[in-house]
C-alpha cells in the first residue's frame, strides 16, 4: 500500500495531534488501512495506540463524525483577522534624537 491509497494525505508525516483529529471521520476499514500502513512503515507507537483506540471505539458502536479527513489542514496558519488596527490616530508621538546626537547612529557625534 502506498501513501496515495491512504484515506488521509501525507499520513506518514502527520504529528500525533493531527492524526487524532483526522481519524474521527474515518470508518473502521479506513482505520484498519492506516493501522496496517503504520505497522509496515513508521511503527510510531503513539500513533498506533491512537489508531487502535479509535478502532475499539468504532467496534463498540461509535460512528464516524461528519467531514472529510483529507480536507482538514491543521498545519495551515490562521486567516488574517480583518486588517490592522493601526492608523494615524493610534500612532505615538514623533521622537526626535537627543541634542547631543543619536546613540544608535555611530556616524553622528555624541
PDB file of C-alpha atoms in Angstrom:
ATOM      1  CA  UNK A   1       0.000   0.000   0.000  1.00  0.00           C
ATOM      2  CA  UNK A   2       1.307   3.457  -0.902  1.00  0.00           C
ATOM      3  CA  UNK A   3       0.605   6.791   0.747  1.00  0.00           C
ATOM      4  CA  UNK A   4      -1.656   7.805  -2.165  1.00  0.00           C
ATOM      5  CA  UNK A   5      -4.008   4.906  -1.274  1.00  0.00           C
ATOM      6  CA  UNK A   6      -4.497   6.096   2.308  1.00  0.00           C
ATOM      7  CA  UNK A   7      -7.642   7.947   3.414  1.00  0.00           C
ATOM      8  CA  UNK A   8      -5.518  10.774   4.859  1.00  0.00           C
ATOM      9  CA  UNK A   9      -2.962  12.514   2.609  1.00  0.00           C
ATOM     10  CA  UNK A  10       0.604  12.650   3.961  1.00  0.00           C
ATOM     11  CA  UNK A  11      -0.409  10.437   6.866  1.00  0.00           C
ATOM     12  CA  UNK A  12       3.167   9.318   7.454  1.00  0.00           C
ATOM     13  CA  UNK A  13       4.266  12.933   8.064  1.00  0.00           C
ATOM     14  CA  UNK A  14       1.472  13.995  10.410  1.00  0.00           C
ATOM     15  CA  UNK A  15       2.120  14.668  14.086  1.00  0.00           C
ATOM     16  CA  UNK A  16       0.065  12.773  16.651  1.00  0.00           C
ATOM     17  CA  UNK A  17      -2.353  15.630  17.326  1.00  0.00           C
ATOM     18  CA  UNK A  18      -3.314  15.873  13.663  1.00  0.00           C
ATOM     19  CA  UNK A  19      -3.769  12.111  13.384  1.00  0.00           C
ATOM     20  CA  UNK A  20      -6.067  12.161  16.409  1.00  0.00           C
ATOM     21  CA  UNK A  21      -8.218  14.928  14.914  1.00  0.00           C
ATOM     22  CA  UNK A  22      -8.396  13.493  11.414  1.00  0.00           C
ATOM     23  CA  UNK A  23      -9.318   9.885  12.227  1.00  0.00           C
ATOM     24  CA  UNK A  24     -12.621  10.931  13.799  1.00  0.00           C
ATOM     25  CA  UNK A  25     -14.348  10.940  10.403  1.00  0.00           C
ATOM     26  CA  UNK A  26     -12.954   7.593   9.196  1.00  0.00           C
ATOM     27  CA  UNK A  27     -14.782   4.280   9.007  1.00  0.00           C
ATOM     28  CA  UNK A  28     -13.463   1.050  10.543  1.00  0.00           C
ATOM     29  CA  UNK A  29     -11.949  -0.239   7.249  1.00  0.00           C
ATOM     30  CA  UNK A  30     -10.170   3.090   6.743  1.00  0.00           C
ATOM     31  CA  UNK A  31      -8.730   2.971  10.266  1.00  0.00           C
ATOM     32  CA  UNK A  32      -7.651  -0.625   9.607  1.00  0.00           C
ATOM     33  CA  UNK A  33      -5.818   0.537   6.476  1.00  0.00           C
ATOM     34  CA  UNK A  34      -3.961   3.184   8.497  1.00  0.00           C
ATOM     35  CA  UNK A  35      -3.048   0.653  11.185  1.00  0.00           C
ATOM     36  CA  UNK A  36      -1.658  -1.743   8.572  1.00  0.00           C
ATOM     37  CA  UNK A  37       0.289   1.037   6.868  1.00  0.00           C
ATOM     38  CA  UNK A  38       1.731   2.333  10.140  1.00  0.00           C
ATOM     39  CA  UNK A  39       2.766  -1.151  11.245  1.00  0.00           C
ATOM     40  CA  UNK A  40       4.587  -1.726   7.946  1.00  0.00           C
ATOM     41  CA  UNK A  41       6.204   1.672   7.546  1.00  0.00           C
ATOM     42  CA  UNK A  42       6.514   4.021  10.518  1.00  0.00           C
ATOM     43  CA  UNK A  43       5.769   1.906  13.526  1.00  0.00           C
ATOM     44  CA  UNK A  44       5.142   5.029  15.632  1.00  0.00           C
ATOM     45  CA  UNK A  45       3.884   3.581  18.914  1.00  0.00           C
ATOM     46  CA  UNK A  46       1.766   6.608  19.974  1.00  0.00           C
ATOM     47  CA  UNK A  47       0.104   6.766  16.539  1.00  0.00           C
ATOM     48  CA  UNK A  48      -0.652   3.036  16.621  1.00  0.00           C
ATOM     49  CA  UNK A  49      -2.088   3.418  20.116  1.00  0.00           C
ATOM     50  CA  UNK A  50      -4.446   6.214  18.955  1.00  0.00           C
ATOM     51  CA  UNK A  51      -5.477   4.268  15.843  1.00  0.00           C
ATOM     52  CA  UNK A  52      -6.187   1.100  17.809  1.00  0.00           C
ATOM     53  CA  UNK A  53      -8.162   3.024  20.417  1.00  0.00           C
ATOM     54  CA  UNK A  54     -10.285   4.579  17.670  1.00  0.00           C
ATOM     55  CA  UNK A  55     -10.833   1.134  16.133  1.00  0.00           C
ATOM     56  CA  UNK A  56     -12.042  -0.136  19.506  1.00  0.00           C
ATOM     57  CA  UNK A  57     -14.424   2.832  19.761  1.00  0.00           C
ATOM     58  CA  UNK A  58     -15.833   2.044  16.329  1.00  0.00           C
ATOM     59  CA  UNK A  59     -16.232  -1.627  17.284  1.00  0.00           C
ATOM     60  CA  UNK A  60     -18.111  -0.523  20.415  1.00  0.00           C
ATOM     61  CA  UNK A  61     -20.637   1.397  18.335  1.00  0.00           C
ATOM     62  CA  UNK A  62     -19.122   4.835  17.805  1.00  0.00           C
ATOM     63  CA  UNK A  63     -19.991   6.444  14.495  1.00  0.00           C
ATOM     64  CA  UNK A  64     -17.604   8.458  12.338  1.00  0.00           C
ATOM     65  CA  UNK A  65     -18.099  12.180  12.611  1.00  0.00           C
ATOM     66  CA  UNK A  66     -19.029  14.220   9.580  1.00  0.00           C
ATOM     67  CA  UNK A  67     -16.461  15.889   7.412  1.00  0.00           C
ATOM     68  CA  UNK A  68     -13.576  14.893   5.218  1.00  0.00           C
ATOM     69  CA  UNK A  69     -10.331  13.839   6.898  1.00  0.00           C
ATOM     70  CA  UNK A  70      -8.416  14.742   3.745  1.00  0.00           C
ATOM     71  CA  UNK A  71      -9.771  18.296   3.688  1.00  0.00           C
ATOM     72  CA  UNK A  72      -8.603  19.321   7.149  1.00  0.00           C
ATOM     73  CA  UNK A  73      -5.343  21.255   7.184  1.00  0.00           C
ATOM     74  CA  UNK A  74      -4.403  21.781  10.811  1.00  0.00           C
ATOM     75  CA  UNK A  75      -0.906  22.950   9.885  1.00  0.00           C
ATOM     76  CA  UNK A  76      -2.119  25.966   7.906  1.00  0.00           C
ATOM     77  CA  UNK A  77      -1.754  29.337   9.603  1.00  0.00           C
ATOM     78  CA  UNK A  78      -4.982  31.025  10.675  1.00  0.00           C
ATOM     79  CA  UNK A  79      -6.591  33.504   8.327  1.00  0.00           C
ATOM     80  CA  UNK A  80      -5.903  37.181   8.972  1.00  0.00           C
ATOM     81  CA  UNK A  81      -8.314  38.834  11.355  1.00  0.00           C
ATOM     82  CA  UNK A  82      -9.516  41.620   9.085  1.00  0.00           C
ATOM     83  CA  UNK A  83      -6.638  44.050   8.867  1.00  0.00           C
ATOM     84  CA  UNK A  84      -4.524  46.152  11.133  1.00  0.00           C
ATOM     85  CA  UNK A  85      -5.980  48.365  13.824  1.00  0.00           C
ATOM     86  CA  UNK A  86      -3.093  50.814  13.387  1.00  0.00           C
ATOM     87  CA  UNK A  87      -3.979  54.215  11.950  1.00  0.00           C
ATOM     88  CA  UNK A  88      -2.635  57.748  12.175  1.00  0.00           C
ATOM     89  CA  UNK A  89      -4.944  58.232  15.167  1.00  0.00           C
ATOM     90  CA  UNK A  90      -3.239  55.394  17.049  1.00  0.00           C
ATOM     91  CA  UNK A  91       0.371  56.406  16.305  1.00  0.00           C
ATOM     92  CA  UNK A  92       2.598  57.571  19.107  1.00  0.00           C
ATOM     93  CA  UNK A  93       4.312  60.958  19.200  1.00  0.00           C
ATOM     94  CA  UNK A  94       7.233  61.635  16.896  1.00  0.00           C
ATOM     95  CA  UNK A  95      10.526  61.104  18.709  1.00  0.00           C
ATOM     96  CA  UNK A  96      13.470  63.383  17.941  1.00  0.00           C
ATOM     97  CA  UNK A  97      17.041  62.286  18.685  1.00  0.00           C
ATOM     98  CA  UNK A  98      18.683  63.958  21.702  1.00  0.00           C
ATOM     99  CA  UNK A  99      20.569  67.196  21.060  1.00  0.00           C
ATOM    100  CA  UNK A 100      23.945  65.551  21.757  1.00  0.00           C
ATOM    101  CA  UNK A 101      23.455  63.076  18.933  1.00  0.00           C
ATOM    102  CA  UNK A 102      21.775  59.785  18.272  1.00  0.00           C
ATOM    103  CA  UNK A 103      23.430  56.955  20.259  1.00  0.00           C
ATOM    104  CA  UNK A 104      22.183  54.380  17.747  1.00  0.00           C
ATOM    105  CA  UNK A 105      23.879  56.166  14.819  1.00  0.00           C
ATOM    106  CA  UNK A 106      27.699  55.933  15.061  1.00  0.00           C
ATOM    107  CA  UNK A 107      28.161  58.457  12.217  1.00  0.00           C
ATOM    108  CA  UNK A 108      26.564  61.198  14.289  1.00  0.00           C
ATOM    109  CA  UNK A 109      28.755  62.679  17.063  1.00  0.00           C
ATOM    110  CA  UNK A 110      27.686  62.257  20.652  1.00  0.00           C
TER     111      UNK A 110
END
